[in-house]
Tab-separated table of C-alpha atoms and ligand atoms in Angstrom:
chain	number	residue	atom	x	y	z
A	1	MET	CA	122.354	52.969	-11.259
A	2	PRO	CA	120.373	52.257	-8.075
A	3	GLU	CA	116.819	51.158	-8.938
A	4	THR	CA	114.066	53.665	-8.190
A	5	VAL	CA	110.322	53.833	-8.677
A	6	THR	CA	108.575	57.044	-9.615
A	7	LEU	CA	105.524	57.905	-7.566
A	8	LYS	CA	103.291	60.704	-8.835
A	9	LEU	CA	101.407	62.616	-6.152
A	10	LYS	CA	99.534	65.839	-6.945
A	11	GLU	CA	101.379	66.276	-10.252
A	12	LYS	CA	104.736	65.972	-8.519
A	13	ASN	CA	107.126	63.060	-9.078
A	14	PHE	CA	108.914	61.387	-6.185
A	15	GLU	CA	111.775	58.994	-6.785
A	16	ILE	CA	111.422	56.094	-4.354
A	17	PRO	CA	114.623	54.028	-3.950
A	18	VAL	CA	114.225	50.257	-4.250
A	19	ILE	CA	116.204	48.112	-1.836
A	20	SER	CA	116.858	44.370	-2.239
A	21	GLY	CA	117.464	41.617	0.269
A	22	THR	CA	119.971	38.793	-0.224
A	23	GLU	CA	117.146	36.554	-1.509
A	24	ASN	CA	116.190	39.313	-3.976
A	25	GLU	CA	113.141	40.482	-2.038
A	26	LYS	CA	112.387	44.022	-3.208
A	27	ALA	CA	111.126	46.858	-1.062
A	28	LEU	CA	110.271	50.505	-1.626
A	29	ASP	CA	112.333	52.609	0.733
A	30	ILE	CA	109.795	55.224	1.809
A	31	ARG	CA	111.780	56.662	4.701
A	32	LYS	CA	111.770	60.145	3.174
A	33	LEU	CA	108.292	60.007	1.621
A	34	ARG	CA	106.350	61.736	4.380
A	35	GLN	CA	108.929	64.421	4.892
A	36	GLU	CA	109.086	65.193	1.143
A	37	SER	CA	105.430	64.702	0.176
A	38	SER	CA	103.456	64.892	3.468
A	39	TYR	CA	101.823	61.533	2.527
A	40	LEU	CA	101.770	58.552	4.905
A	41	THR	CA	101.430	54.920	3.884
A	42	TYR	CA	98.498	52.955	5.320
A	43	ASP	CA	99.054	49.286	6.174
A	44	PRO	CA	97.058	48.008	9.156
A	45	GLY	CA	98.514	44.723	10.397
A	46	TYR	CA	101.797	45.634	8.606
A	47	GLY	CA	101.267	42.917	5.974
A	48	ASN	CA	103.189	44.996	3.392
A	49	THR	CA	105.655	46.742	5.631
A	50	GLY	CA	109.269	45.824	6.237
A	51	ALA	CA	109.967	47.325	9.657
A	52	CYS	CA	113.669	46.446	9.651
A	53	THR	CA	116.384	44.618	7.779
A	54	SER	CA	117.321	41.326	9.381
A	55	ALA	CA	119.882	38.588	8.805
A	56	VAL	CA	118.411	36.110	11.284
A	57	THR	CA	115.684	34.196	9.443
A	58	TYR	CA	114.499	33.925	5.855
A	59	LEU	CA	110.953	32.871	5.108
A	60	ASP	CA	109.235	32.420	1.751
A	61	GLY	CA	105.599	31.799	2.544
A	62	GLU	CA	104.560	31.170	-1.061
A	63	ILE	CA	106.825	28.127	-1.381
A	64	GLY	CA	106.977	27.207	2.308
A	65	ILE	CA	110.664	27.902	2.987
A	66	LEU	CA	112.111	28.653	6.429
A	67	ARG	CA	115.833	29.083	7.041
A	68	HIS	CA	117.721	30.261	10.097
A	69	ARG	CA	120.969	32.060	9.238
A	70	GLY	CA	120.658	30.358	5.833
A	71	ILE	CA	120.199	26.810	7.150
A	72	PRO	CA	116.892	25.088	6.243
A	73	ILE	CA	114.613	24.275	9.173
A	74	GLU	CA	114.390	20.661	7.966
A	75	GLN	CA	118.146	20.209	8.495
A	76	LEU	CA	118.091	21.881	11.891
A	77	ALA	CA	115.135	19.772	13.046
A	78	GLU	CA	116.894	16.601	11.979
A	79	LYS	CA	120.496	17.295	12.922
A	80	SER	CA	120.733	20.104	15.451
A	81	SER	CA	119.896	20.553	19.115
A	82	PHE	CA	117.866	23.391	20.602
A	83	LEU	CA	120.913	25.004	22.217
A	84	GLU	CA	122.966	24.720	19.039
A	85	THR	CA	120.114	26.335	17.065
A	86	SER	CA	119.892	29.030	19.753
A	87	TYR	CA	123.616	29.740	19.357
A	88	LEU	CA	123.188	29.884	15.574
A	89	LEU	CA	120.321	32.353	15.859
A	90	ILE	CA	121.985	34.590	18.443
A	91	TYR	CA	125.564	34.591	17.097
A	92	GLY	CA	124.965	34.064	13.387
A	93	ASP	CA	126.958	30.865	12.833
A	94	LEU	CA	126.978	27.286	14.009
A	95	PRO	CA	129.284	26.944	17.023
A	96	THR	CA	132.510	24.940	16.946
A	97	LYS	CA	132.595	21.883	19.210
A	98	SER	CA	134.341	23.776	22.007
A	99	GLN	CA	132.064	26.836	21.652
A	100	LEU	CA	129.023	24.592	21.919
A	101	GLU	CA	130.365	22.715	24.935
A	102	LYS	CA	131.149	25.988	26.708
A	103	PHE	CA	127.717	27.420	25.817
A	104	LYS	CA	125.919	24.332	27.144
A	105	LYS	CA	127.971	24.173	30.346
A	106	THR	CA	127.530	27.867	31.134
A	107	ILE	CA	123.776	27.597	30.589
A	108	ALA	CA	123.508	24.495	32.790
A	109	LYS	CA	125.443	26.255	35.574
A	110	GLN	CA	123.071	29.234	35.728
A	111	ALA	CA	119.760	27.347	35.840
A	112	ASP	CA	119.173	27.900	39.580
A	113	LEU	CA	116.929	30.731	40.653
A	114	ASN	CA	117.659	33.246	43.396
A	115	LYS	CA	115.974	32.207	46.678
A	116	ASP	CA	113.874	35.391	47.004
A	117	PHE	CA	112.887	35.197	43.342
A	118	LYS	CA	111.751	31.612	43.891
A	119	ASN	CA	109.504	32.771	46.729
A	120	LEU	CA	107.559	34.930	44.254
A	121	PHE	CA	105.935	31.860	42.718
A	122	ALA	CA	104.046	31.176	45.934
A	123	SER	CA	102.337	34.575	45.685
A	124	TYR	CA	100.373	33.549	42.586
A	125	PRO	CA	96.980	31.909	43.034
A	126	LYS	CA	96.598	28.266	42.142
A	127	PHE	CA	95.184	27.874	38.638
A	128	ALA	CA	96.563	31.264	37.584
A	129	SER	CA	97.132	31.427	33.847
A	130	PRO	CA	100.692	30.094	33.293
A	131	MET	CA	101.342	32.742	30.624
A	132	ALA	CA	100.312	35.568	32.994
A	133	VAL	CA	102.783	34.273	35.577
A	134	LEU	CA	105.494	33.846	32.935
A	135	VAL	CA	105.146	37.479	31.834
A	136	ALA	CA	105.506	38.650	35.430
A	137	MET	CA	108.399	36.350	36.315
A	138	VAL	CA	110.474	37.266	33.258
A	139	SER	CA	109.871	40.934	33.849
A	140	SER	CA	110.784	40.451	37.561
A	141	LEU	CA	114.198	39.125	36.566
A	142	ALA	CA	115.136	42.778	35.986
A	143	ALA	CA	114.690	43.418	39.707
A	144	TYR	CA	117.042	40.576	40.601
A	145	TYR	CA	119.653	41.314	37.930
A	146	PRO	CA	119.801	45.140	37.937
A	147	ASP	CA	123.328	45.089	36.493
A	148	LEU	CA	121.983	43.411	33.361
A	149	ALA	CA	118.698	45.329	33.133
A	150	LYS	CA	120.395	48.136	31.226
A	151	SER	CA	119.180	50.268	28.382
A	152	ASN	CA	122.517	50.035	26.596
A	153	PRO	CA	124.272	46.835	27.649
A	154	SER	CA	127.822	46.101	26.468
A	155	LYS	CA	128.514	43.156	24.149
A	156	GLU	CA	129.593	41.122	27.208
A	157	ASP	CA	126.378	42.079	29.025
A	158	VAL	CA	124.282	40.896	26.059
A	159	ASP	CA	126.145	37.562	26.097
A	160	GLU	CA	125.438	37.280	29.824
A	161	LEU	CA	121.783	38.225	29.311
A	162	ALA	CA	121.382	35.514	26.668
A	163	ILE	CA	122.929	32.949	29.036
A	164	GLN	CA	120.837	34.034	32.019
A	165	LEU	CA	117.572	33.990	30.080
A	166	LEU	CA	118.176	30.710	28.287
A	167	SER	CA	119.316	29.010	31.487
A	168	LYS	CA	116.549	30.293	33.742
A	169	MET	CA	113.617	29.989	31.335
A	170	PRO	CA	113.137	26.176	31.740
A	171	THR	CA	113.346	26.495	35.522
A	172	ILE	CA	110.816	29.339	35.544
A	173	CYS	CA	108.437	27.483	33.192
A	174	ALA	CA	108.634	24.246	35.201
A	175	TYR	CA	108.127	26.073	38.506
A	176	ILE	CA	105.055	27.788	37.056
A	177	TYR	CA	103.655	24.345	36.271
A	178	LYS	CA	104.508	23.090	39.763
A	179	THR	CA	102.903	26.115	41.428
A	180	THR	CA	99.815	26.777	39.381
A	181	LEU	CA	98.880	23.278	38.264
A	182	LYS	CA	100.524	20.726	40.535
A	183	ASN	CA	100.834	22.430	43.911
A	184	GLU	CA	104.038	20.484	44.368
A	185	SER	CA	107.452	21.502	45.735
A	186	PHE	CA	110.220	22.414	43.361
A	187	VAL	CA	113.138	20.184	42.517
A	188	GLU	CA	116.538	21.704	41.789
A	189	PRO	CA	117.962	21.846	38.251
A	190	ARG	CA	120.387	19.055	37.374
A	191	LYS	CA	123.610	20.290	35.819
A	192	ASP	CA	124.553	16.817	34.592
A	193	LEU	CA	121.573	16.718	32.223
A	194	ASP	CA	121.199	18.263	28.787
A	195	TYR	CA	118.842	21.258	28.400
A	196	VAL	CA	115.680	19.360	27.458
A	197	SER	CA	116.227	16.500	29.921
A	198	ASN	CA	116.790	18.998	32.727
A	199	PHE	CA	113.510	20.722	31.824
A	200	LEU	CA	111.625	17.408	31.922
A	201	HIS	CA	113.256	16.640	35.277
A	202	LEU	CA	112.215	20.067	36.638
A	203	MET	CA	108.660	19.488	35.438
A	204	PHE	CA	108.074	15.891	36.381
A	205	SER	CA	110.511	14.808	39.095
A	206	SER	CA	109.333	15.179	42.660
A	207	LYS	CA	111.210	15.156	45.948
A	208	LYS	CA	110.226	11.518	46.283
A	209	LYS	CA	110.576	10.240	42.747
A	210	GLU	CA	112.995	11.048	39.938
A	211	TYR	CA	111.337	11.317	36.510
A	212	PRO	CA	112.455	8.409	34.306
A	213	LEU	CA	113.911	10.106	31.232
A	214	ASN	CA	112.905	8.618	27.922
A	215	GLN	CA	115.026	9.359	24.842
A	216	GLU	CA	111.934	9.487	22.589
A	217	VAL	CA	110.397	12.188	24.749
A	218	VAL	CA	113.642	14.160	24.914
A	219	GLU	CA	114.095	14.022	21.142
A	220	ALA	CA	110.476	14.945	20.421
A	221	LEU	CA	110.641	17.969	22.717
A	222	GLU	CA	114.021	18.992	21.322
A	223	THR	CA	112.492	19.008	17.822
A	224	LEU	CA	109.483	21.043	18.936
A	225	LEU	CA	111.709	23.645	20.576
A	226	ILE	CA	113.871	23.916	17.448
A	227	LEU	CA	110.768	24.355	15.287
A	228	HIS	CA	109.610	27.265	17.445
A	229	ALA	CA	113.025	28.930	17.831
A	230	ASP	CA	112.421	31.835	15.445
A	231	HIS	CA	110.019	33.046	12.803
A	232	GLU	CA	111.284	36.469	11.687
A	233	GLN	CA	109.027	39.493	12.327
A	234	ASN	CA	105.978	37.763	13.844
A	235	CYS	CA	103.771	39.565	16.350
A	236	SER	CA	105.794	38.710	19.485
A	237	THR	CA	109.202	39.291	17.893
A	238	SER	CA	108.041	42.625	16.503
A	239	THR	CA	106.830	43.444	20.010
A	240	VAL	CA	110.225	42.553	21.477
A	241	ARG	CA	111.860	44.853	18.912
A	242	MET	CA	109.277	47.594	19.490
A	243	VAL	CA	109.673	47.539	23.291
A	244	GLY	CA	113.460	47.361	22.962
A	245	SER	CA	113.510	50.254	20.502
A	246	SER	CA	112.655	52.596	23.371
A	247	TRP	CA	115.873	51.301	25.002
A	248	ALA	CA	113.850	49.223	27.458
A	249	ASP	CA	116.018	46.405	28.805
A	250	LEU	CA	115.938	42.864	27.451
A	251	PHE	CA	113.874	41.452	30.338
A	252	ALA	CA	111.143	44.057	29.726
A	253	SER	CA	111.295	43.486	25.963
A	254	ILE	CA	110.982	39.700	26.243
A	255	SER	CA	108.211	40.054	28.785
A	256	GLY	CA	106.361	42.245	26.243
A	257	GLY	CA	106.947	39.544	23.626
A	258	ILE	CA	105.403	36.923	25.906
A	259	CYS	CA	102.306	39.123	26.305
A	260	ALA	CA	101.952	39.298	22.520
A	261	LEU	CA	102.542	35.569	22.195
A	262	SER	CA	99.785	34.719	24.660
A	263	GLY	CA	97.016	35.710	22.222
A	264	PRO	CA	95.007	32.892	20.601
A	265	LEU	CA	95.875	34.090	17.111
A	266	HIS	CA	99.586	33.672	17.901
A	267	GLY	CA	101.237	31.424	20.527
A	268	GLY	CA	97.967	30.777	22.339
A	269	ALA	CA	96.718	28.909	19.257
A	270	ASN	CA	98.297	25.587	20.304
A	271	GLN	CA	96.104	25.551	23.414
A	272	GLU	CA	93.058	26.532	21.345
A	273	VAL	CA	93.731	23.718	18.854
A	274	MET	CA	93.749	21.133	21.641
A	275	GLU	CA	90.541	22.543	23.124
A	276	MET	CA	88.931	22.526	19.678
A	277	LEU	CA	89.964	18.900	19.000
A	278	GLU	CA	88.627	17.895	22.423
A	279	ALA	CA	85.357	19.694	21.701
A	280	ILE	CA	85.022	17.917	18.336
A	281	HIS	CA	85.762	14.595	20.018
A	282	ALA	CA	83.166	15.269	22.723
A	283	ASP	CA	80.738	16.187	19.939
A	284	GLY	CA	81.013	12.709	18.448
A	285	GLY	CA	83.761	13.666	15.968
A	286	ASN	CA	81.464	15.962	14.020
A	287	ILE	CA	84.196	17.555	11.900
A	288	LYS	CA	81.893	18.937	9.200
A	289	LYS	CA	80.013	20.986	11.810
A	290	TYR	CA	83.225	22.741	12.903
A	291	VAL	CA	84.409	23.293	9.347
A	292	SER	CA	81.026	24.866	8.496
A	293	LYS	CA	81.231	27.058	11.571
A	294	ALA	CA	84.724	28.226	10.561
A	295	LYS	CA	83.404	29.144	7.099
A	296	ASP	CA	80.336	30.948	8.374
A	297	PRO	CA	80.851	34.719	7.973
A	298	LYS	CA	78.396	35.306	10.828
A	299	SER	CA	80.487	33.266	13.268
A	300	ASP	CA	83.840	34.422	14.613
A	301	PHE	CA	84.945	30.819	15.140
A	302	ARG	CA	88.140	29.942	13.276
A	303	LEU	CA	89.705	26.605	12.635
A	304	MET	CA	92.538	26.990	15.111
A	305	GLY	CA	95.937	25.865	13.868
A	306	PHE	CA	94.971	26.825	10.312
A	307	GLY	CA	96.111	29.794	8.263
A	308	HIS	CA	99.096	32.047	8.520
A	309	ARG	CA	99.847	35.645	7.628
A	310	VAL	CA	102.912	34.695	5.619
A	311	TYR	CA	102.530	31.029	4.606
A	312	LYS	CA	100.244	30.594	1.659
A	313	ASN	CA	101.395	27.008	1.426
A	314	TYR	CA	101.912	24.213	3.959
A	315	ASP	CA	103.878	25.568	6.957
A	316	PRO	CA	107.215	23.666	6.762
A	317	ARG	CA	107.230	23.356	10.566
A	318	ALA	CA	103.785	21.735	10.540
A	319	LYS	CA	105.010	19.307	7.853
A	320	ILE	CA	107.846	18.172	10.140
A	321	ILE	CA	105.591	17.810	13.191
A	322	LYS	CA	102.940	15.946	11.213
A	323	ARG	CA	105.564	13.459	10.032
A	324	ARG	CA	106.834	12.943	13.598
A	325	VAL	CA	103.608	12.894	15.618
A	326	ASP	CA	102.384	9.413	14.722
A	327	ASP	CA	105.829	7.934	15.271
A	328	VAL	CA	106.265	9.656	18.646
A	329	LEU	CA	102.885	8.450	19.872
A	330	LYS	CA	103.629	4.889	18.740
A	331	LYS	CA	107.043	4.908	20.439
A	332	LEU	CA	105.503	6.254	23.640
A	333	GLY	CA	102.723	3.684	23.432
A	334	VAL	CA	100.122	6.460	23.482
A	335	GLN	CA	96.862	6.161	21.584
A	336	ASP	CA	95.166	9.490	21.191
A	337	PRO	CA	91.838	9.661	19.344
A	338	LEU	CA	92.493	13.387	18.851
A	339	LEU	CA	95.194	12.547	16.312
A	340	GLU	CA	92.632	10.773	14.121
A	341	ILE	CA	90.377	13.812	14.442
A	342	ALA	CA	93.234	16.161	13.510
A	343	TRP	CA	94.068	14.100	10.405
A	344	ALA	CA	90.435	13.953	9.342
A	345	LEU	CA	89.936	17.656	9.994
A	346	GLU	CA	92.962	18.542	7.908
A	347	LYS	CA	91.726	16.339	5.046
A	348	VAL	CA	88.242	17.880	5.055
A	349	ALA	CA	89.610	21.429	5.258
A	350	LEU	CA	92.215	20.965	2.534
A	351	GLU	CA	89.568	19.654	0.119
A	352	ASP	CA	87.167	22.516	0.847
A	353	SER	CA	87.089	25.453	-1.587
A	354	TYR	CA	86.887	27.985	1.294
A	355	PHE	CA	90.296	26.860	2.599
A	356	ILE	CA	91.753	26.269	-0.881
A	357	GLU	CA	90.822	29.746	-2.139
A	358	ARG	CA	92.183	31.444	0.966
A	359	LYS	CA	95.300	29.244	0.991
A	360	LEU	CA	94.683	28.138	4.566
A	361	TYR	CA	96.934	25.231	5.568
A	362	PRO	CA	97.788	23.714	8.954
A	363	ASN	CA	100.385	25.793	10.806
A	364	VAL	CA	102.936	24.887	13.479
A	365	ASP	CA	100.282	24.838	16.199
A	366	PHE	CA	98.024	22.255	14.580
A	367	TYR	CA	99.884	19.073	15.567
A	368	SER	CA	102.305	20.294	18.269
A	369	GLY	CA	99.774	19.976	21.111
A	370	ILE	CA	99.241	16.272	20.456
A	371	ILE	CA	102.936	15.681	21.169
A	372	TYR	CA	102.949	17.967	24.238
A	373	LYS	CA	99.936	16.080	25.540
A	374	ALA	CA	101.599	12.694	24.962
A	375	ILE	CA	104.589	13.945	26.962
A	376	GLY	CA	102.253	14.872	29.833
A	377	ILE	CA	102.280	18.648	29.459
A	378	PRO	CA	98.871	20.121	30.313
A	379	THR	CA	97.018	22.154	27.707
A	380	ASN	CA	97.320	25.560	29.342
A	381	MET	CA	101.105	25.122	29.480
A	382	PHE	CA	101.317	24.817	25.664
A	383	PRO	CA	101.797	28.576	25.069
A	384	VAL	CA	104.516	28.539	27.752
A	385	MET	CA	106.282	25.816	25.727
A	386	PHE	CA	106.033	28.069	22.664
A	387	ALA	CA	107.620	30.914	24.667
A	388	MET	CA	110.458	28.668	25.824
A	389	GLY	CA	111.107	27.695	22.208
A	390	ARG	CA	110.877	31.248	20.841
A	391	LEU	CA	113.252	32.739	23.415
A	392	PRO	CA	116.467	32.467	21.331
A	393	GLY	CA	114.721	34.135	18.389
A	394	TRP	CA	113.607	37.038	20.564
A	395	ILE	CA	117.137	37.434	21.944
A	396	ALA	CA	118.663	37.280	18.451
A	397	HIS	CA	116.308	39.972	17.128
A	398	TRP	CA	116.766	42.248	20.153
A	399	LYS	CA	120.559	41.923	19.794
A	400	GLU	CA	120.389	42.612	16.062
A	401	MET	CA	118.191	45.642	16.650
A	402	LYS	CA	120.603	47.038	19.269
A	403	GLU	CA	123.589	46.510	16.966
A	404	ASN	CA	121.981	48.206	13.956
A	405	PRO	CA	122.910	51.920	13.817
A	406	GLU	CA	119.764	52.569	11.751
A	407	THR	CA	117.470	51.506	14.624
A	408	LYS	CA	115.051	54.212	15.685
A	409	ILE	CA	112.360	54.150	18.319
A	410	GLY	CA	109.320	52.311	16.882
A	411	ARG	CA	106.654	54.914	16.395
A	412	PRO	CA	104.071	54.322	13.654
A	413	ARG	CA	101.851	57.157	12.469
A	414	GLN	CA	98.077	57.093	12.037
A	415	ILE	CA	95.352	58.440	9.799
A	416	TYR	CA	93.250	60.483	12.194
A	417	VAL	CA	89.522	59.858	11.639
A	418	GLY	CA	88.144	61.502	14.796
A	419	LYS	CA	86.248	64.756	15.336
A	420	ASN	CA	87.613	68.030	14.038
A	421	GLN	CA	88.334	70.840	16.481
A	422	ARG	CA	85.406	71.759	18.763
A	423	ASP	CA	85.013	73.695	21.993
A	424	TYR	CA	84.909	72.366	25.506
A	425	ILE	CA	81.377	72.566	26.969
A	426	PRO	CA	81.129	73.205	30.722
A	427	LEU	CA	79.406	70.343	32.597
A	428	ASP	CA	76.243	72.305	33.486
A	429	GLN	CA	75.652	73.243	29.818
A	430	ARG	CA	75.834	69.693	28.433
A	431	THR	CA	72.591	68.032	27.415
B	1	CMC	N1	89.682	29.501	9.952
B	1	CMC	C1	88.744	30.009	9.142
B	1	CMC	N2	88.945	31.077	8.350
B	1	CMC	C2	90.153	31.649	8.373
B	1	CMC	C3	91.180	31.173	9.204
B	1	CMC	C4	90.919	30.053	10.021
B	1	CMC	N3	91.852	29.556	10.828
B	1	CMC	N4	92.278	31.937	9.052
B	1	CMC	C5	91.951	32.877	8.150
B	1	CMC	N5	90.677	32.698	7.720
B	1	CMC	C6	89.967	33.470	6.718
B	1	CMC	C7	89.542	34.831	7.246
B	1	CMC	O1	88.276	34.773	7.842
B	1	CMC	C8	89.572	35.646	5.987
B	1	CMC	O2	88.434	35.332	5.233
B	1	CMC	P1	87.709	36.484	4.324
B	1	CMC	O3	88.731	36.833	3.294
B	1	CMC	O4	86.497	35.828	3.804
B	1	CMC	O5	87.422	37.627	5.266
B	1	CMC	C9	90.783	35.078	5.215
B	1	CMC	O6	90.893	33.726	5.651
B	1	CMC	C10	92.078	35.822	5.481
B	1	CMC	O7	92.285	35.826	6.882
B	1	CMC	P2	92.963	37.000	7.684
B	1	CMC	O8	92.439	37.007	9.072
B	1	CMC	O9	92.861	38.263	6.901
B	1	CMC	O10	94.470	36.524	7.665
B	1	CMC	P3	95.622	37.076	8.581
B	1	CMC	O11	96.872	36.927	7.806
B	1	CMC	O12	95.300	38.427	9.095
B	1	CMC	O13	95.588	36.063	9.837
B	1	CMC	C11	95.999	34.218	11.250
B	1	CMC	C12	96.493	35.024	10.037
B	1	CMC	C13	97.061	33.187	11.600
B	1	CMC	C14	95.824	35.160	12.440
B	1	CMC	C15	94.665	33.508	10.894
B	1	CMC	O14	94.870	32.612	9.822
B	1	CMC	C16	94.044	32.780	12.086
B	1	CMC	O15	93.342	33.395	12.861
B	1	CMC	N6	94.333	31.440	12.242
B	1	CMC	C17	93.863	30.718	13.416
B	1	CMC	C18	94.778	30.996	14.606
B	1	CMC	C19	96.104	30.300	14.474
B	1	CMC	O16	96.180	29.124	14.169
B	1	CMC	N7	97.197	31.037	14.790
B	1	CMC	C20	98.566	30.503	14.785
B	1	CMC	C21	99.394	31.095	13.690
B	1	CMC	S1	100.927	30.172	13.405
B	1	CMC	C22	101.826	30.332	14.882
B	1	CMC	C23	102.373	31.689	15.065
B	1	CMC	O17	103.463	31.960	14.552
B	1	CMC	O18	101.743	32.516	15.713
């Protein structure tokens, strides 16, 4: 017998089917509730709402578990590469050796940008927000690849879209850095390099001097990208799905996702964390002052890099970064006083009843910026790095949404709390 729950509304019983996920998560299937009872459910922020079924990522925030296609994030961070994890997310399984080689080669081959598209970068003002330019450039890809900017692409088109986006994203991100922050000419992608090394080359090589690649830097960045690759139905991924549900093309959907990611409560938090640590440092390391400010109900200041909608335990991604950060800095010969501040801040916060009661732990953004900074990536590029990492997750979810016959256009309802009907008053009669 399928499990149901009886809901009594105005003396009438409604049988609500219960559905279960593969990890035994239970949900009330209310798809027919409004039609049968006229009642809506009310869940601002969607904290209790499953908007879709998904086989991409499993997350248990109470314990601190994160798995992509069943594989724990800890194993991926240690053993996989960013492109292999991207393949896993998008296609559902780890690639064979030959599949992975082909995937990598095809991506490397497509990393160049169209000449006219490249000229667009020059039209942005210096010191433009890198995320604002990224939104525009990804959305502009639709104009340069009209054959792929389709509302209903074939399976082959989706494969091509994934390749085009993954291959061009590092070039776009690096050229944004060169245009808005460095005012330096672009260097061409190098097809002989792996994905992360090519990105570092695009960022830091100049016409005159080739960037000396350092294995520690490559590995650290590879790990950070893997850790950001997907995180189930977060704000940006839900946006990608929402935009795509209207049959908007993948470029438009991802561009929408980047907009959502740019907010300081989401992907913009890594930048905010760095700015907060710098402010504490400039303030003589006065950690207690910032912790008090974060606890003050009259202040809207939050301890950036702390708290998560789903994790009520240590974010497993933050655990991995925290373990790596000290080692990476030592290997790079970098001494950053902000790391000491971050450690001390975490200690104070985790011993404070405000943070304990609310189950606020460091999240992925708390330590990531210290590594980006050690690599030489400027603070306002941190959210762009998050976007580059999250790209395969967005593609995987968009693809899954398109393949699911149950997908409908995303269209939440509302509880109207405005004025009741009233008459229009002509302008000359208004007081
Ligand atoms: N500092 C101080 N207080 C906090 C914080 C924080 N970072 N986060 C939550 N709280 C408090 C909040 O004020 C509220 O207190 P009260 O119950 O007294 O009103 C309580 O904890 C619950 O917070 P909430 O805002 O209802 O929680 P949420 O699930 O809606 O928000 C969050 C989650 C991540 C937006 C929030 O924790 C936050 O703003 N954190 C700082 C920004 C940040 O680091 N964002 C990155 C998230 S991880 C990367 C990603 O995937 O986006």
